[in-house]
């Protein structure tokens, strides 16, 4: 008798395929040289398993594709906008919705409205575009995540939690008037897709309320966060993802959203708010930066795909398979001695490049070098999350030196099969076997903004 202990299988079947190019090691060596050892600069047709990001790389369902045919492309008052607005109000619960072309569009509007010169925006770890927009508006980001988030070996179940004492001290130090809002990410991308607990979110809300400070959620992966709350937070196991998501949002004044993650689409985002005056201002600014407030830089069909995606993403079978796939790879890697960040987060497996390449100093860009080697070895594309991503301090001009030097293997939703996952595991194991021979890199071109996207390197 065959028994299966496999708790889940992909809750979909494939009815259209995208063919992949098979490359040789020589092909990949020349592609990497052309790309300046930066995986962001590789041409995607030279990549077999693309784990660069889960952003906009999701496979849409037949229902989403059908909904796209119903897109109302009216410049103003599109019916598609009203369908999306209703879906967001229902599931996220905010009163006002301003669509934006993607997450950073929403961050731009929010920062522009709320952050003034000299302000401080506390957050549970920085995110690249979020912090960039806070700084562009004249503010400064302050990290108030718990210390465990910076420790790749910590098994804390909610490494995305805000350290309430750090937040309280910061408020005392700079004064509540200098803090336009606290930016709470759920899950925390830069800590490895780590969730924040409902208990912590409630406590953040209570603390900030006492000081009259608003809370804005980065809801980009809030549904994945809700999955972890249901799975591991005491007293939450009986709840639905939708119910938990709704409560999470109710503990904030609004959210910025990159729909390219949770919502199973290829483009889109929104800013959602409860305050009517601010919402009016956001709609007005949106006209300058995004497009009229009923399309926000998107086509009507994109709004339709998001509206359907909201419901599909809240299906527990979807989320179990989505997070299950990430865990499958993480568990296989950990079992064979590959140093990874624990516990495994929602969207990615993070390799600990410092432990993987202990002979390289941070100035030799170990995570950048490891990402390049994974591509050479198995045509697997990953990305650096370390000193290159952290950029330079705007005041001192020095490299920011994050403790974490990571390589991110990020899983697009509903795209790859378990066999692809096995190839990924095998690739990482092969690179680990020859790790002592891997040389570091030097940066030969450094762009001013978000340098990790376009920087170029050469082997040391
Ligand atoms: C992707 C992302 C953003 C930015 O969204 P874009 O759609 O890429 O502009 C903001 N916050 C988090 C946590 C993200 O993962």
mmCIF file of C-alpha atoms in Angstrom, residues 74-305:
data_model
loop_
_atom_site.group_PDB
_atom_site.id
_atom_site.type_symbol
_atom_site.label_atom_id
_atom_site.label_comp_id
_atom_site.label_asym_id
_atom_site.label_seq_id
_atom_site.Cartn_x
_atom_site.Cartn_y
_atom_site.Cartn_z
ATOM 1 C CA UNK A 74 -12.634 54.326 -19.447
ATOM 2 C CA UNK A 75 -10.298 57.154 -18.501
ATOM 3 C CA UNK A 76 -12.572 58.242 -15.672
ATOM 4 C CA UNK A 77 -14.959 56.320 -13.458
ATOM 5 C CA UNK A 78 -13.980 52.875 -14.747
ATOM 6 C CA UNK A 79 -16.286 50.096 -13.532
ATOM 7 C CA UNK A 80 -13.128 48.061 -12.918
ATOM 8 C CA UNK A 81 -12.008 50.618 -10.363
ATOM 9 C CA UNK A 82 -15.259 50.283 -8.464
ATOM 10 C CA UNK A 83 -14.962 46.478 -8.460
ATOM 11 C CA UNK A 84 -11.433 46.726 -7.066
ATOM 12 C CA UNK A 85 -12.436 49.327 -4.517
ATOM 13 C CA UNK A 86 -15.225 47.068 -3.252
ATOM 14 C CA UNK A 87 -12.851 44.091 -2.963
ATOM 15 C CA UNK A 88 -10.269 46.131 -1.024
ATOM 16 C CA UNK A 89 -12.862 47.650 1.297
ATOM 17 C CA UNK A 90 -14.277 44.197 1.982
ATOM 18 C CA UNK A 91 -11.009 42.383 2.654
ATOM 19 C CA UNK A 92 -8.644 45.104 3.908
ATOM 20 C CA UNK A 93 -11.389 47.215 5.453
ATOM 21 C CA UNK A 94 -10.102 50.730 4.747
ATOM 22 C CA UNK A 95 -12.501 53.496 3.791
ATOM 23 C CA UNK A 96 -10.662 54.987 0.788
ATOM 24 C CA UNK A 97 -8.678 53.409 -2.030
ATOM 25 C CA UNK A 98 -6.255 55.144 -4.404
ATOM 26 C CA UNK A 99 -4.818 52.769 -7.025
ATOM 27 C CA UNK A 100 -1.143 53.226 -7.928
ATOM 28 C CA UNK A 101 0.992 51.643 -10.617
ATOM 29 C CA UNK A 102 2.842 49.602 -7.967
ATOM 30 C CA UNK A 103 3.850 49.726 -4.311
ATOM 31 C CA UNK A 104 6.393 52.527 -4.564
ATOM 32 C CA UNK A 105 3.756 54.746 -6.142
ATOM 33 C CA UNK A 106 1.723 54.415 -2.948
ATOM 34 C CA UNK A 107 4.834 54.974 -0.804
ATOM 35 C CA UNK A 108 5.610 58.111 -2.783
ATOM 36 C CA UNK A 109 2.113 59.546 -2.203
ATOM 37 C CA UNK A 110 2.103 58.679 1.495
ATOM 38 C CA UNK A 111 5.625 60.008 2.189
ATOM 39 C CA UNK A 112 4.959 63.142 0.159
ATOM 40 C CA UNK A 113 1.825 63.882 2.206
ATOM 41 C CA UNK A 114 3.031 63.019 5.686
ATOM 42 C CA UNK A 115 6.825 63.261 5.948
ATOM 43 C CA UNK A 116 8.324 66.717 6.506
ATOM 44 C CA UNK A 117 11.962 67.824 6.524
ATOM 45 C CA UNK A 118 13.661 66.501 9.680
ATOM 46 C CA UNK A 119 10.963 63.944 10.501
ATOM 47 C CA UNK A 120 11.738 60.459 11.706
ATOM 48 C CA UNK A 121 9.811 57.426 10.479
ATOM 49 C CA UNK A 122 10.201 54.355 12.681
ATOM 50 C CA UNK A 123 9.739 50.971 11.056
ATOM 51 C CA UNK A 124 10.238 47.265 11.679
ATOM 52 C CA UNK A 125 13.322 47.122 9.461
ATOM 53 C CA UNK A 126 13.805 49.171 6.347
ATOM 54 C CA UNK A 127 12.605 48.289 2.885
ATOM 55 C CA UNK A 128 14.524 49.776 -0.038
ATOM 56 C CA UNK A 129 11.819 51.763 -1.829
ATOM 57 C CA UNK A 130 9.936 52.604 1.374
ATOM 58 C CA UNK A 131 12.978 54.194 2.995
ATOM 59 C CA UNK A 132 14.035 55.876 -0.242
ATOM 60 C CA UNK A 133 10.688 57.699 -0.423
ATOM 61 C CA UNK A 134 10.822 58.677 3.247
ATOM 62 C CA UNK A 135 14.292 60.143 2.658
ATOM 63 C CA UNK A 136 13.260 61.828 -0.574
ATOM 64 C CA UNK A 137 10.539 63.631 1.404
ATOM 65 C CA UNK A 138 13.157 64.872 3.894
ATOM 66 C CA UNK A 139 12.669 62.229 6.575
ATOM 67 C CA UNK A 140 14.927 59.706 8.209
ATOM 68 C CA UNK A 141 14.163 56.062 8.846
ATOM 69 C CA UNK A 142 14.769 54.515 12.300
ATOM 70 C CA UNK A 143 14.794 50.763 12.747
ATOM 71 C CA UNK A 144 12.678 49.611 15.708
ATOM 72 C CA UNK A 145 12.431 45.907 14.888
ATOM 73 C CA UNK A 146 13.324 43.436 17.663
ATOM 74 C CA UNK A 147 17.015 42.444 17.793
ATOM 75 C CA UNK A 148 16.167 38.865 16.825
ATOM 76 C CA UNK A 149 15.266 40.065 13.318
ATOM 77 C CA UNK A 150 18.939 40.863 12.713
ATOM 78 C CA UNK A 151 20.100 37.446 13.914
ATOM 79 C CA UNK A 152 19.877 34.809 11.160
ATOM 80 C CA UNK A 153 20.081 31.979 13.702
ATOM 81 C CA UNK A 154 17.249 33.184 15.947
ATOM 82 C CA UNK A 155 14.151 30.972 15.748
ATOM 83 C CA UNK A 156 11.807 33.605 17.168
ATOM 84 C CA UNK A 157 8.342 32.874 15.681
ATOM 85 C CA UNK A 158 7.615 36.576 15.053
ATOM 86 C CA UNK A 159 10.892 38.129 14.031
ATOM 87 C CA UNK A 160 8.992 40.992 12.403
ATOM 88 C CA UNK A 161 7.798 42.302 15.770
ATOM 89 C CA UNK A 162 8.378 45.907 16.755
ATOM 90 C CA UNK A 163 10.571 46.367 19.821
ATOM 91 C CA UNK A 164 8.174 48.454 21.902
ATOM 92 C CA UNK A 165 10.925 49.713 24.211
ATOM 93 C CA UNK A 166 12.989 50.927 21.221
ATOM 94 C CA UNK A 167 9.933 52.678 19.827
ATOM 95 C CA UNK A 168 9.107 54.264 23.177
ATOM 96 C CA UNK A 169 12.696 55.500 23.614
ATOM 97 C CA UNK A 170 12.677 56.924 20.102
ATOM 98 C CA UNK A 171 9.444 58.806 20.773
ATOM 99 C CA UNK A 172 10.961 60.223 23.975
ATOM 100 C CA UNK A 173 14.162 61.186 22.208
ATOM 101 C CA UNK A 174 12.798 62.942 19.111
ATOM 102 C CA UNK A 175 9.279 63.781 20.300
ATOM 103 C CA UNK A 176 5.969 62.576 18.914
ATOM 104 C CA UNK A 177 5.627 65.712 16.756
ATOM 105 C CA UNK A 178 8.656 64.664 14.702
ATOM 106 C CA UNK A 179 7.146 61.242 13.984
ATOM 107 C CA UNK A 180 4.493 61.455 11.256
ATOM 108 C CA UNK A 181 3.671 57.763 11.475
ATOM 109 C CA UNK A 182 5.087 54.369 12.307
ATOM 110 C CA UNK A 183 5.536 52.180 9.238
ATOM 111 C CA UNK A 184 4.779 48.554 10.085
ATOM 112 C CA UNK A 185 5.625 45.927 7.497
ATOM 113 C CA UNK A 186 3.815 42.607 7.512
ATOM 114 C CA UNK A 187 5.689 40.409 6.698
ATOM 115 C CA UNK A 188 9.166 41.939 6.937
ATOM 116 C CA UNK A 189 10.806 41.372 3.583
ATOM 117 C CA UNK A 190 14.346 42.345 4.577
ATOM 118 C CA UNK A 191 14.352 40.075 7.628
ATOM 119 C CA UNK A 192 13.452 37.119 5.430
ATOM 120 C CA UNK A 193 9.677 37.389 5.113
ATOM 121 C CA UNK A 194 9.233 37.251 8.886
ATOM 122 C CA UNK A 195 5.806 37.935 10.378
ATOM 123 C CA UNK A 196 4.662 40.331 13.049
ATOM 124 C CA UNK A 197 2.228 38.955 15.642
ATOM 125 C CA UNK A 198 -1.248 40.284 16.151
ATOM 126 C CA UNK A 199 -0.422 40.826 19.807
ATOM 127 C CA UNK A 200 2.545 43.017 18.857
ATOM 128 C CA UNK A 201 0.540 44.940 16.290
ATOM 129 C CA UNK A 202 -2.117 45.619 18.920
ATOM 130 C CA UNK A 203 0.568 46.820 21.330
ATOM 131 C CA UNK A 204 2.091 49.116 18.676
ATOM 132 C CA UNK A 205 -1.359 50.551 18.078
ATOM 133 C CA UNK A 206 -1.918 51.151 21.798
ATOM 134 C CA UNK A 207 1.498 52.749 22.331
ATOM 135 C CA UNK A 208 1.286 55.059 19.320
ATOM 136 C CA UNK A 209 -2.288 56.016 20.167
ATOM 137 C CA UNK A 210 -1.120 57.330 23.551
ATOM 138 C CA UNK A 211 1.266 59.635 21.691
ATOM 139 C CA UNK A 212 -1.135 60.570 18.892
ATOM 140 C CA UNK A 213 1.018 58.907 16.220
ATOM 141 C CA UNK A 214 -0.510 57.160 13.180
ATOM 142 C CA UNK A 215 0.331 53.667 12.001
ATOM 143 C CA UNK A 216 0.618 52.736 8.328
ATOM 144 C CA UNK A 217 0.907 49.144 7.277
ATOM 145 C CA UNK A 218 3.081 47.954 4.433
ATOM 146 C CA UNK A 219 0.470 45.359 3.476
ATOM 147 C CA UNK A 220 2.414 43.965 0.518
ATOM 148 C CA UNK A 221 2.572 40.478 2.060
ATOM 149 C CA UNK A 222 0.001 40.920 4.821
ATOM 150 C CA UNK A 223 -1.923 37.838 3.701
ATOM 151 C CA UNK A 224 1.204 35.735 4.147
ATOM 152 C CA UNK A 225 1.602 37.348 7.552
ATOM 153 C CA UNK A 226 -1.982 36.353 8.369
ATOM 154 C CA UNK A 227 -1.114 32.736 7.493
ATOM 155 C CA UNK A 228 1.681 32.721 10.091
ATOM 156 C CA UNK A 229 -0.578 34.280 12.718
ATOM 157 C CA UNK A 230 -3.196 31.566 12.186
ATOM 158 C CA UNK A 231 -0.493 28.900 12.153
ATOM 159 C CA UNK A 232 1.556 29.873 15.168
ATOM 160 C CA UNK A 233 0.082 32.621 17.327
ATOM 161 C CA UNK A 234 -1.589 31.288 20.483
ATOM 162 C CA UNK A 235 -5.364 31.646 20.329
ATOM 163 C CA UNK A 236 -5.501 32.422 16.573
ATOM 164 C CA UNK A 237 -5.601 28.899 15.119
ATOM 165 C CA UNK A 238 -9.354 28.851 14.534
ATOM 166 C CA UNK A 239 -9.498 32.017 12.438
ATOM 167 C CA UNK A 240 -9.619 32.486 8.670
ATOM 168 C CA UNK A 241 -6.924 34.378 6.765
ATOM 169 C CA UNK A 242 -9.529 36.937 5.747
ATOM 170 C CA UNK A 243 -10.577 37.530 9.330
ATOM 171 C CA UNK A 244 -6.997 37.998 10.552
ATOM 172 C CA UNK A 245 -6.102 40.260 7.613
ATOM 173 C CA UNK A 246 -9.084 42.437 8.401
ATOM 174 C CA UNK A 247 -8.073 42.772 12.034
ATOM 175 C CA UNK A 248 -4.454 43.557 11.120
ATOM 176 C CA UNK A 249 -5.624 46.388 8.893
ATOM 177 C CA UNK A 250 -8.022 47.652 11.554
ATOM 178 C CA UNK A 251 -4.988 48.314 13.758
ATOM 179 C CA UNK A 252 -3.647 50.886 11.297
ATOM 180 C CA UNK A 253 -4.748 54.126 9.650
ATOM 181 C CA UNK A 254 -4.030 52.949 6.153
ATOM 182 C CA UNK A 255 -1.668 50.877 4.052
ATOM 183 C CA UNK A 256 0.641 50.986 1.103
ATOM 184 C CA UNK A 257 0.378 47.942 -1.098
ATOM 185 C CA UNK A 258 2.375 46.325 -3.841
ATOM 186 C CA UNK A 259 -0.204 44.036 -5.432
ATOM 187 C CA UNK A 260 2.633 42.388 -7.353
ATOM 188 C CA UNK A 261 3.232 40.121 -4.345
ATOM 189 C CA UNK A 262 0.211 38.789 -2.395
ATOM 190 C CA UNK A 263 -2.367 39.565 -5.047
ATOM 191 C CA UNK A 264 -1.178 37.178 -7.764
ATOM 192 C CA UNK A 265 -0.850 39.775 -10.506
ATOM 193 C CA UNK A 266 1.971 41.143 -12.643
ATOM 194 C CA UNK A 267 1.492 44.851 -11.938
ATOM 195 C CA UNK A 268 -0.465 47.058 -9.562
ATOM 196 C CA UNK A 269 -0.699 48.573 -6.130
ATOM 197 C CA UNK A 270 -2.737 50.915 -4.011
ATOM 198 C CA UNK A 271 -2.767 53.320 -1.134
ATOM 199 C CA UNK A 272 -5.687 52.770 1.231
ATOM 200 C CA UNK A 273 -6.637 55.207 3.964
ATOM 201 C CA UNK A 274 -9.322 55.880 6.532
ATOM 202 C CA UNK A 275 -8.930 59.659 6.764
ATOM 203 C CA UNK A 276 -11.150 61.394 4.204
ATOM 204 C CA UNK A 277 -9.075 64.594 3.997
ATOM 205 C CA UNK A 278 -5.831 62.718 3.441
ATOM 206 C CA UNK A 279 -7.531 60.474 0.898
ATOM 207 C CA UNK A 280 -8.627 63.547 -1.058
ATOM 208 C CA UNK A 281 -5.081 64.867 -1.008
ATOM 209 C CA UNK A 282 -3.754 61.472 -2.146
ATOM 210 C CA UNK A 283 -6.226 61.351 -5.041
ATOM 211 C CA UNK A 284 -5.126 64.847 -6.010
ATOM 212 C CA UNK A 285 -1.400 64.073 -5.810
ATOM 213 C CA UNK A 286 -2.099 60.846 -7.666
ATOM 214 C CA UNK A 287 -3.142 62.896 -10.683
ATOM 215 C CA UNK A 288 0.379 64.369 -10.757
ATOM 216 C CA UNK A 289 2.366 61.204 -10.221
ATOM 217 C CA UNK A 290 0.235 58.176 -11.136
ATOM 218 C CA UNK A 291 -2.860 59.052 -13.141
ATOM 219 C CA UNK A 292 -6.477 59.853 -12.384
ATOM 220 C CA UNK A 293 -7.685 58.326 -9.106
ATOM 221 C CA UNK A 294 -9.826 55.728 -10.833
ATOM 222 C CA UNK A 295 -6.932 54.126 -12.695
ATOM 223 C CA UNK A 296 -3.694 55.134 -10.927
ATOM 224 C CA UNK A 297 -1.338 54.393 -13.791
ATOM 225 C CA UNK A 298 -2.929 51.019 -14.514
ATOM 226 C CA UNK A 299 -5.180 49.661 -17.228
ATOM 227 C CA UNK A 300 -8.738 48.750 -16.283
ATOM 228 C CA UNK A 301 -7.872 45.107 -16.888
ATOM 229 C CA UNK A 302 -5.090 45.307 -14.289
ATOM 230 C CA UNK A 303 -7.605 46.507 -11.710
ATOM 231 C CA UNK A 304 -9.834 43.520 -12.544
ATOM 232 C CA UNK A 305 -6.966 41.048 -12.128
#
